[in-house]
mmCIF file of C-alpha atoms in Angstrom:
data_model
loop_
_atom_site.group_PDB
_atom_site.id
_atom_site.type_symbol
_atom_site.label_atom_id
_atom_site.label_comp_id
_atom_site.label_asym_id
_atom_site.label_seq_id
_atom_site.Cartn_x
_atom_site.Cartn_y
_atom_site.Cartn_z
ATOM 1 C CA MET W 64 49.737 51.138 119.395
ATOM 2 C CA SER W 65 50.590 49.274 115.769
ATOM 3 C CA ASP W 66 53.832 50.376 114.659
ATOM 4 C CA LYS W 67 52.278 52.626 111.608
ATOM 5 C CA LYS W 68 49.942 54.672 114.563
ATOM 6 C CA SER W 69 53.766 55.051 115.869
ATOM 7 C CA TRP W 70 55.778 56.283 113.503
ATOM 8 C CA ILE W 71 52.114 58.592 112.146
ATOM 9 C CA LEU W 72 52.463 60.456 115.511
ATOM 10 C CA LEU W 73 56.077 60.589 115.541
ATOM 11 C CA VAL W 74 55.966 62.410 113.039
ATOM 12 C CA ILE W 75 52.788 64.459 113.670
ATOM 13 C CA VAL W 76 54.780 65.779 117.006
ATOM 14 C CA LEU W 77 58.827 66.100 114.507
ATOM 15 C CA ILE W 78 56.184 68.656 112.465
ATOM 16 C CA VAL W 79 54.509 70.620 115.185
ATOM 17 C CA VAL W 80 58.452 70.679 117.480
ATOM 18 C CA VAL W 81 59.742 72.229 113.423
ATOM 19 C CA VAL W 82 56.896 74.891 113.316
ATOM 20 C CA ALA W 83 57.172 76.080 116.794
ATOM 21 C CA GLY W 84 60.920 76.608 116.371
ATOM 22 C CA TYR W 85 60.572 78.221 113.187
ATOM 23 C CA MET W 86 58.245 80.218 114.469
ATOM 24 C CA PHE W 87 60.365 81.191 117.834
ATOM 25 C CA PHE W 88 63.666 81.683 116.307
ATOM 26 C CA THR W 89 61.624 84.052 113.292
ATOM 27 C CA TYR W 90 59.900 86.157 116.134
ATOM 28 C CA GLN W 91 62.686 85.977 118.053
ATOM 29 C CA GLN W 92 64.617 87.651 114.466
ATOM 30 C CA GLU W 93 62.100 90.399 114.636
ATOM 31 C CA SER W 94 62.249 91.372 117.055
ATOM 32 C CA GLY W 95 65.936 92.559 117.541
ATOM 33 C CA GLN W 96 66.019 89.937 120.692
ATOM 34 C CA ALA W 97 68.586 87.490 118.193
ATOM 35 C CA LEU W 98 71.054 90.400 118.678
ATOM 36 C CA SER W 99 73.156 88.499 122.151
ATOM 37 C CA THR W 100 72.432 90.537 125.309
ATOM 38 C CA ASP W 101 75.785 90.367 127.135
ATOM 39 C CA ALA W 102 77.420 94.027 126.430
ATOM 40 C CA ASN W 103 80.986 93.478 127.115
ATOM 41 C CA THR W 104 81.879 96.954 128.882
ATOM 42 C CA SER W 105 85.682 95.630 128.958
ATOM 43 C CA LYS W 106 85.963 95.117 125.028
ATOM 44 C CA TYR W 107 85.557 97.645 121.835
ATOM 45 C CA GLN W 108 83.246 96.871 119.212
ATOM 46 C CA ALA W 109 81.694 97.492 115.861
ATOM 47 C CA VAL W 110 78.792 97.961 115.068
ATOM 48 C CA PHE W 111 78.267 97.619 111.399
ATOM 49 C CA LEU W 112 74.561 99.268 110.500
ATOM 50 C CA ASP W 113 72.642 99.208 107.215
ATOM 51 C CA ASN W 114 73.265 102.288 105.664
ATOM 52 C CA ASN W 115 76.945 101.194 105.686
ATOM 53 C CA GLN W 116 78.028 104.012 108.597
ATOM 54 C CA VAL W 117 80.886 101.808 110.648
ATOM 55 C CA TYR W 118 81.064 102.841 115.076
ATOM 56 C CA PHE W 119 83.571 102.039 116.871
ATOM 57 C CA GLY W 120 83.199 101.433 121.236
ATOM 58 C CA GLN W 121 81.585 99.979 124.026
ATOM 59 C CA ILE W 122 78.612 98.472 123.797
ATOM 60 C CA THR W 123 77.146 99.023 127.604
ATOM 61 C CA SER W 124 73.347 98.112 127.079
ATOM 62 C CA THR W 125 71.265 95.037 124.386
ATOM 63 C CA SER W 126 68.018 95.171 126.405
ATOM 64 C CA GLY W 127 64.933 96.321 124.247
ATOM 65 C CA ASP W 128 64.381 97.197 120.216
ATOM 66 C CA PHE W 129 68.194 99.553 121.288
ATOM 67 C CA ILE W 130 71.524 98.981 121.537
ATOM 68 C CA THR W 131 72.501 101.020 123.764
ATOM 69 C CA LEU W 132 76.641 102.322 122.648
ATOM 70 C CA GLN W 133 79.505 104.999 124.229
ATOM 71 C CA ASP W 134 82.402 106.153 123.836
ATOM 72 C CA ILE W 135 81.813 106.220 120.409
ATOM 73 C CA TYR W 136 84.561 106.681 116.834
ATOM 74 C CA TYR W 137 84.236 106.627 113.907
ATOM 75 C CA LEU W 138 87.031 106.374 110.589
ATOM 76 C CA GLN W 139 86.843 109.004 107.789
ATOM 77 C CA VAL W 140 88.002 108.893 104.687
ATOM 78 C CA ASN W 141 89.225 112.486 103.546
ATOM 79 C CA GLN W 142 88.845 113.802 99.633
ATOM 80 C CA ARG W 143 90.406 115.732 97.899
ATOM 81 C CA LEU W 144 88.944 118.868 97.332
ATOM 82 C CA GLN W 145 91.214 120.292 94.250
ATOM 83 C CA PRO W 146 91.862 118.938 91.194
ATOM 84 C CA ILE W 147 94.601 116.625 90.546
ATOM 85 C CA GLN W 148 96.965 118.907 88.268
ATOM 86 C CA GLU W 149 98.470 118.059 84.888
ATOM 87 C CA GLY W 150 101.303 115.405 85.222
ATOM 88 C CA GLU W 151 100.315 115.168 89.035
ATOM 89 C CA THR W 152 99.819 110.993 90.559
ATOM 90 C CA PRO W 153 96.716 110.964 92.356
ATOM 91 C CA ALA W 154 97.501 109.217 96.248
ATOM 92 C CA ASN W 155 97.241 105.092 95.942
ATOM 93 C CA ASN W 156 95.794 105.164 99.973
ATOM 94 C CA PRO W 157 93.212 106.808 100.867
ATOM 95 C CA ASP W 158 93.473 109.296 103.683
ATOM 96 C CA ILE W 159 92.071 108.129 106.396
ATOM 97 C CA SER W 160 91.135 109.079 110.145
ATOM 98 C CA LEU W 161 89.853 107.984 113.093
ATOM 99 C CA VAL W 162 87.201 110.518 114.415
ATOM 100 C CA LYS W 163 85.802 110.857 118.553
ATOM 101 C CA LEU W 164 81.945 111.121 118.242
ATOM 102 C CA GLY W 165 80.488 114.400 120.241
ATOM 103 C CA GLY W 166 83.168 117.102 117.865
ATOM 104 C CA GLU W 167 80.806 117.978 114.836
ATOM 105 C CA LEU W 168 78.307 121.017 114.380
ATOM 106 C CA HIS W 169 75.446 118.990 115.453
ATOM 107 C CA GLY W 170 76.423 118.701 119.070
ATOM 108 C CA PRO W 171 76.353 115.025 120.540
ATOM 109 C CA THR W 172 76.710 113.870 123.138
ATOM 110 C CA ASP W 173 78.750 110.201 123.747
ATOM 111 C CA GLU W 174 77.120 107.971 123.200
ATOM 112 C CA MET W 175 74.687 106.412 120.788
ATOM 113 C CA ARG W 176 71.045 104.284 120.749
ATOM 114 C CA ILE W 177 70.895 102.432 118.058
ATOM 115 C CA ASN W 178 67.820 100.715 116.393
ATOM 116 C CA LYS W 179 68.650 96.315 116.173
ATOM 117 C CA ASP W 180 66.776 96.364 113.336
ATOM 118 C CA HIS W 181 69.159 98.939 111.663
ATOM 119 C CA VAL W 182 72.554 96.265 112.734
ATOM 120 C CA LEU W 183 73.534 93.785 111.258
ATOM 121 C CA ILE W 184 76.654 92.706 112.206
ATOM 122 C CA ILE W 185 78.988 93.721 115.354
ATOM 123 C CA GLU W 186 82.013 92.479 115.995
ATOM 124 C CA ASP W 187 83.980 91.779 119.170
ATOM 125 C CA LEU W 188 87.719 94.138 118.231
ATOM 126 C CA ARG W 189 91.231 92.684 119.815
ATOM 127 C CA LYS W 190 93.383 94.287 122.397
ATOM 128 C CA ASP W 191 96.097 93.941 120.360
ATOM 129 C CA SER W 192 94.227 96.036 117.077
ATOM 130 C CA ASN W 193 95.079 98.283 114.774
ATOM 131 C CA LEU W 194 92.233 100.647 115.723
ATOM 132 C CA VAL W 195 91.909 99.548 119.286
ATOM 133 C CA GLY W 196 95.511 101.354 119.054
ATOM 134 C CA ALA W 197 94.411 104.402 117.673
ATOM 135 C CA ILE W 198 91.819 105.073 120.372
ATOM 136 C CA GLU W 199 93.960 104.049 123.158
ATOM 137 C CA GLN W 200 96.872 106.620 121.749
ATOM 138 C CA TYR W 201 93.581 109.260 121.436
ATOM 139 C CA VAL W 202 93.315 109.058 125.500
ATOM 140 C CA ALA W 203 96.757 109.115 126.215
ATOM 141 C CA ASN W 204 96.985 112.396 123.492
ATOM 142 C CA GLN W 205 93.488 113.594 125.782
ATOM 143 C CA ALA W 206 94.559 112.871 128.596
ATOM 144 C CA ALA W 207 98.456 114.253 128.545
ATOM 145 C CA THR W 208 96.879 117.842 126.749
ATOM 146 C CA GLN W 209 94.476 118.333 130.303
#
């Protein structure tokens, strides 16, 4: 084979490989399979959704189109209902509390199946993070009251 034919063949093979790789990656993204299937149930994760909700819990499954999250918490910002009186200064720090899923009016169970199409980011939380510390404190308080 001549050098010119070898180069043409090499370019064609490279183009086919690049196109096949692009198609595979696109398919994986569209089907939601690009998320890791390694569920680490010994750690807490933060799951950021495309509707600006963030849930904290332990991912127990990532198979199929859904992520299963258990032992779920979320942050709630408590806003002041009364208007600020004249001469009063507004609080600079918002009142944020950690809420355990399950006590809401509609009575959800402590398991959530989240469509992978709506997940933006999943982050593992460090054991020494303030949030994990707050969860551990909540669990300890619950155990002490029972």
